Amino acid sequence: MSKDSFGTLFRVTTYGESHGPGLGGIVQGCPPGVALTQDTIQQELDRRKPGQGVASTGRKEADRVELLSGVFEGRTTGTAIGFHIANQDQRSRDYSDIKDVYRPGHGDFTYEAKYGIRDYRGGGRSSGRETVSRVAAGAVAQEFLKTLGIRVLAYTVEMGGIPARLVDLENAQDSPFASPDPEAVPVWEELVHKVRSQGDSLGGIVEIRSDTLSAGLGEPVFDKLDARLAYALMGVGAVKGVEIGAGFAAARKRGSENNDQMGADGFSSNNAGGVLAGISSGQPLVVRAAVKPIPSISRTQKTMTIQGSETEINIGGRHDISAIPRIVPVLKAMVMLVLADMVLLQRAVKTADKR
Amino acid sequence: MSKDSFGTLFRVTTYGESHGPGLGGIVQGCPPGVALTQDTIQQELDRRKPGQGVASTGRKEADRVELLSGVFEGRTTGTAIGFHIANQDQRSRDYSDIKDVYRPGHGDFTYEAKYGIRDYRGGGRSSGRETVSRVAAGAVAQEFLKTLGIRVLAYTVEMGGIPARLVDLENAQDSPFASPDPEAVPVWEELVHKVRSQGDSLGGIVEIRSDTLSAGLGEPVFDKLDARLAYALMGVGAVKGVEIGAGFAAARKRGSENNDQMGADGFSSNNAGGVLAGISSGQPLVVRAAVKPIPSISRTQKTMTIQGSETEINIGGRHDISAIPRIVPVLKAMVMLVLADMVLLQRAVKTADKR
Amino acid sequence: MSKDSFGTLFRVTTYGESHGPGLGGIVQGCPPGVALTQDTIQQELDRRKPGQGVASTGRKEADRVELLSGVFEGRTTGTAIGFHIANQDQRSRDYSDIKDVYRPGHGDFTYEAKYGIRDYRGGGRSSGRETVSRVAAGAVAQEFLKTLGIRVLAYTVEMGGIPARLVDLENAQDSPFASPDPEAVPVWEELVHKVRSQGDSLGGIVEIRSDTLSAGLGEPVFDKLDARLAYALMGVGAVKGVEIGAGFAAARKRGSENNDQMGADGFSSNNAGGVLAGISSGQPLVVRAAVKPIPSISRTQKTMTIQGSETEINIGGRHDISAIPRIVPVLKAMVMLVLADMVLLQRAVKTADKR
Amino acid sequence: MSKDSFGTLFRVTTYGESHGPGLGGIVQGCPPGVALTQDTIQQELDRRKPGQGVASTGRKEADRVELLSGVFEGRTTGTAIGFHIANQDQRSRDYSDIKDVYRPGHGDFTYEAKYGIRDYRGGGRSSGRETVSRVAAGAVAQEFLKTLGIRVLAYTVEMGGIPARLVDLENAQDSPFASPDPEAVPVWEELVHKVRSQGDSLGGIVEIRSDTLSAGLGEPVFDKLDARLAYALMGVGAVKGVEIGAGFAAARKRGSENNDQMGADGFSSNNAGGVLAGISSGQPLVVRAAVKPIPSISRTQKTMTIQGSETEINIGGRHDISAIPRIVPVLKAMVMLVLADMVLLQRAVKTADKR
């Protein structure tokens, strides 16, 4: 759980840049005996793939994953699972326009401040392409969670300020914009077209949910389930806020409204979002992430050169209008990685009396 | 960075329950030579002390810290700093009323689900008293950060839905409700009295800010500065949401509005909240945490017994009306712990060419 | 597993110096429901207590442990276990003789080189007194391991070059010199008297063994069981070598001699010492640690002042002649801490098919 | 620092099996600006390559490393460095002879006990081929250490019980058997031929040394420099013992002999092996690892089938007679990984007064 590693027992470590040979990672801690194939991982990657939907006009990448270790005869062996996704569409183009200029809203300035050196080709390590490794690792977590009956859903609840109704969560992830609301789709589509014509971009809000968690996951006092989820989601580029259950609205409720009272059948509401005192309660886990608009826009923007003088920049080329829906499987992957880790950590706690 | 430990290099590990002998912790990684006394730590603890302000009617605790190691002749030695805060006001009362009942909004149910055993006296480890160790550790971080010229401010920006204006950030932490707005104080006071008379409780929103960070702090791709801050703040009991810069509002902006353009003098706005691509940009760091209303209310609530039957509960006794303002120094402490750690981590990065 | 923390899931973090208020630590990850009292921990501490046996003439310390958290009604709750051992016999003496001089064989020089500041009173953090926290934590591990039927023995196999026979391992830890061989005792006693009269000191070799481990413990490729044991034992002050099974002698054997062949009843020899490819085999675990002679001797030694000039030093006062037998419970504690951690880690691996 | 990850700040995580698509890893924490090419890494890999010297008759593997990320225009960028080494000579042979049988001295039995599933092709993850990733990562550490003037040497000091003299350490690593003694070479060669004709195998002792360390490296009380080195070396397959400085011989010395006294010019001896109280002293670092004989021998051995019945096994095919000299660059790599990490950790400690 530092830098390029995420998780304690179920843990992924990643590498790779936007325009290098490829990206990939190593998943540790996946228990042995879990059915796993390249195709299963590929399905999740395909949900994140560039060039999907009207909000995406990005580069073409097949994003084919290759499994390198840790699987034998179709099952995990308990050892490290290596995977690699080759970059294909690294157009050998001229970067002289962005080499000496910081793109607003990107990490160009801060990477240079931190490291004193910067791979300026497409953002290097700070590129959104980095999330391909998160999705691949999340797909491994998903197969493990399946063996326990745990499923995670993710969908868009708001785009450009326009909300969706929670109509169909099950099919949302393969719907346009990962929308749980068929009626929101044409409205968002129209918005996307309008914003594109303005050379601008859009943000939104994504909700991730699991109805199948048992109580007891989370490791207080610092590795609380909600703390780890916040860490996981806020660590995805473009996310600027995270909330659980009633979230920010809870700050405006009275205690008598916000408390989830209980009866013989369990809780009678879920303002907590499935987590009490940092531990899952068995109620549905419900978290949301606020996604900022894509910083690459075709409008002219003011910026600074690396020499410190003012200049203007027009970011042409292939850019999505919104991180939605491609960020949806990424956020889902992060939640699954947290849950897989928490399940393993809880095993150590609860079987105290038997070996 | 797991369970009771927080941080990678600058790291605190804590112990202690509400009604045991005391609480405390161990701070590792504080560089040698930092001036540190019990009094310095005590000052921060006093800001969190029970029984302060109109929103607090809690138990009396002196919360005297004792330094146990790691300081020699008034300066840190670079070795582990142990500290202990004895519990004093553990009224030897009868717990039979809550022993077999889960208090709504508390961790009673989930601790039992997780561990199969529960210290029911005042919440045990899940009590808000646990945060006393966070504040003590944060005070150590503060002394270290001071040697670098880094200061962190924290203040209440909203209470019970009523916002404060950002008038005076410097003196906010020692103002009533940690309010940065003198005019908000009487309004909030009136609200507290009203809510108390209704046997209810209040939440609010706290902002934490630092204007003195240099660019370069944060460890992508998983230990981004904002990810660590979200982890730190969401891990504090009662926090249900975290946002940075424009936060959730960013999800509703267009890219052209949300991007912080640059000129020769640097950034011309700060929607990013001081973090770009997970690394500090040198702009003011601005994060907010949503704090839920205190779950202990004197109104009658429905709940469940540990045997699974429905019952009612009236939580009498000593309870604050709001976690604000006592949570303010706790949240500030968590941010300082993150920053101290990030500063140490950055040292390893940036001095590559010299030993 | 860094600096003052040891272990991944079953983890101890310690603090404390020779002449500060006291020493202690925090044990995380001990599963709930384990019977634990101060007395149980005290028993192990008493085995390490100063002033025991003919080789010890050290200071008097009651070394009374106080449990601060994590235990409720005689059982662990699964939360952090804090403990503290107050220093009592910190004679308020004059340190001017060692304040400006590096004692040969001690950490005075290297602590100053590392931290630029040094608590010169009795070695500060580098004192052997630090191990009191290891023993207390090991005692917690021992109670947990007992619930699984795992026992660990430790005993002296050589002292000052004179070996013991492995006659009675069970009772060794409470015998003089922790000797497994009654006949070795008077021989070693005589040696101790002779060496003391010469103003000199002695080393020895300690073996730690467990006959009750199941196969499967150890986390390749880096956290192999033997790697962790080597880390654990070499990290104890005075240990200069660690070996497992045939150890250094294996380097001189042929493969046909060293391989442990198997039959229907299992292995027919144990040159491996119970670990194959970093994982316990179910055979007895057998490790040895080489303990250097105590560096504090009453003979005159040449050394350097902190100003860099040559000087002589006579270390008077209270010093043991040998770290044996007091180091024996320390080394046993470290092995138990490793085993407790490995048991918890293995739980995550092996229950893949069930929650 | 768990399972497949090694190190705290300078950290490598690895994957890969003997007969899968390949092996590789991710190096985190290498500071930016270090010159690094595939060729530099390849040089170290070539020292470990199969089929070298008279003791090796192993399979042919080119072991070509491919750099996947973290390097831009010939210099490290401070981000994760991915690398991959494809397996080439995975002869598609019949494994039915070892599929159901545990090879003596190998991890077949324990991997099955641990994971309940086993990649039986050439040992899978437990194969010595795993060390190729360690060498590649060590080569990155080496380039970083070079920028600080730190060099590490490794050489064979004993083979099959026959010692070498320490004549020429500088050129040892490219000499036959990595021998520092030209006269030992023909003697060892003769021994190898004899042992091969007997269908047997040989072990030995390797020493690793650095004369260029400054004082101050090591993180007490658990991450002492010697503890980390023991962990690093004992974690290499075939290593059964580790010692530092006088090592096991120190257990037989008197304190007056073993103490390294000091004068105005520093230490007058080096029994400590360059580490005092877990921190480097600035003297030469000297550690040794005992390497057991290769367990794959062509003699008939008794063993057990996975069904639990007794059987015999003849391990034919391509096997080295000794892990020496191929293990020498592996052990050197592990020491360099420890040193790189310790240098980074010390940076956080020593620059307390300045940012």
PDB file of C-alpha atoms in Angstrom, chain A residues 107 110-111 114 126 234-235 237 240, chain B residues 216-221 223-228 274-281 342:
ATOM      1  CA  GLY A 107      -0.008  16.533 -14.025  1.00  0.00           C
ATOM      2  CA  THR A 110       3.512  18.633 -10.682  1.00  0.00           C
ATOM      3  CA  TYR A 111       5.374  15.644 -12.137  1.00  0.00           C
ATOM      4  CA  LYS A 114       8.301  16.205  -8.037  1.00  0.00           C
ATOM      5  CA  SER A 126       0.163  10.344 -15.092  1.00  0.00           C
ATOM      6  CA  MET A 234      -9.808   9.397  -4.632  1.00  0.00           C
ATOM      7  CA  GLY A 235      -6.629   7.864  -6.015  1.00  0.00           C
ATOM      8  CA  GLY A 237      -7.293  10.499 -11.657  1.00  0.00           C
ATOM      9  CA  LYS A 240     -12.311  15.093  -6.577  1.00  0.00           C
TER      10      LYS A 240
ATOM     11  CA  GLY B 216       6.016  17.833  -5.283  1.00  0.00           C
ATOM     12  CA  LEU B 217       4.327  16.049  -2.369  1.00  0.00           C
ATOM     13  CA  GLY B 218       2.356  12.898  -3.149  1.00  0.00           C
ATOM     14  CA  GLU B 219       3.265   9.405  -4.369  1.00  0.00           C
ATOM     15  CA  PRO B 220       1.336   8.315  -7.480  1.00  0.00           C
ATOM     16  CA  VAL B 221      -0.201   6.162  -8.646  1.00  0.00           C
ATOM     17  CA  ASP B 223      -0.449   7.049  -2.695  1.00  0.00           C
ATOM     18  CA  LYS B 224      -1.464  10.290  -4.294  1.00  0.00           C
ATOM     19  CA  LEU B 225      -1.658  13.191  -1.875  1.00  0.00           C
ATOM     20  CA  ASP B 226      -5.424  13.491  -2.290  1.00  0.00           C
ATOM     21  CA  ALA B 227      -5.910   9.725  -1.936  1.00  0.00           C
ATOM     22  CA  ARG B 228      -3.992   9.708   1.315  1.00  0.00           C
ATOM     23  CA  GLY B 274      -3.697  22.314  -4.511  1.00  0.00           C
ATOM     24  CA  VAL B 275      -3.269  18.824  -5.961  1.00  0.00           C
ATOM     25  CA  LEU B 276      -2.734  17.901  -9.608  1.00  0.00           C
ATOM     26  CA  ALA B 277      -2.340  14.258 -10.645  1.00  0.00           C
ATOM     27  CA  GLY B 278      -1.986  13.392  -6.975  1.00  0.00           C
ATOM     28  CA  ILE B 279       0.944  15.738  -6.343  1.00  0.00           C
ATOM     29  CA  SER B 280       0.898  19.083  -4.541  1.00  0.00           C
ATOM     30  CA  SER B 281       1.111  22.006  -6.938  1.00  0.00           C
ATOM     31  CA  MET B 342       4.702  12.870   2.295  1.00  0.00           C
TER      32      MET B 342
END
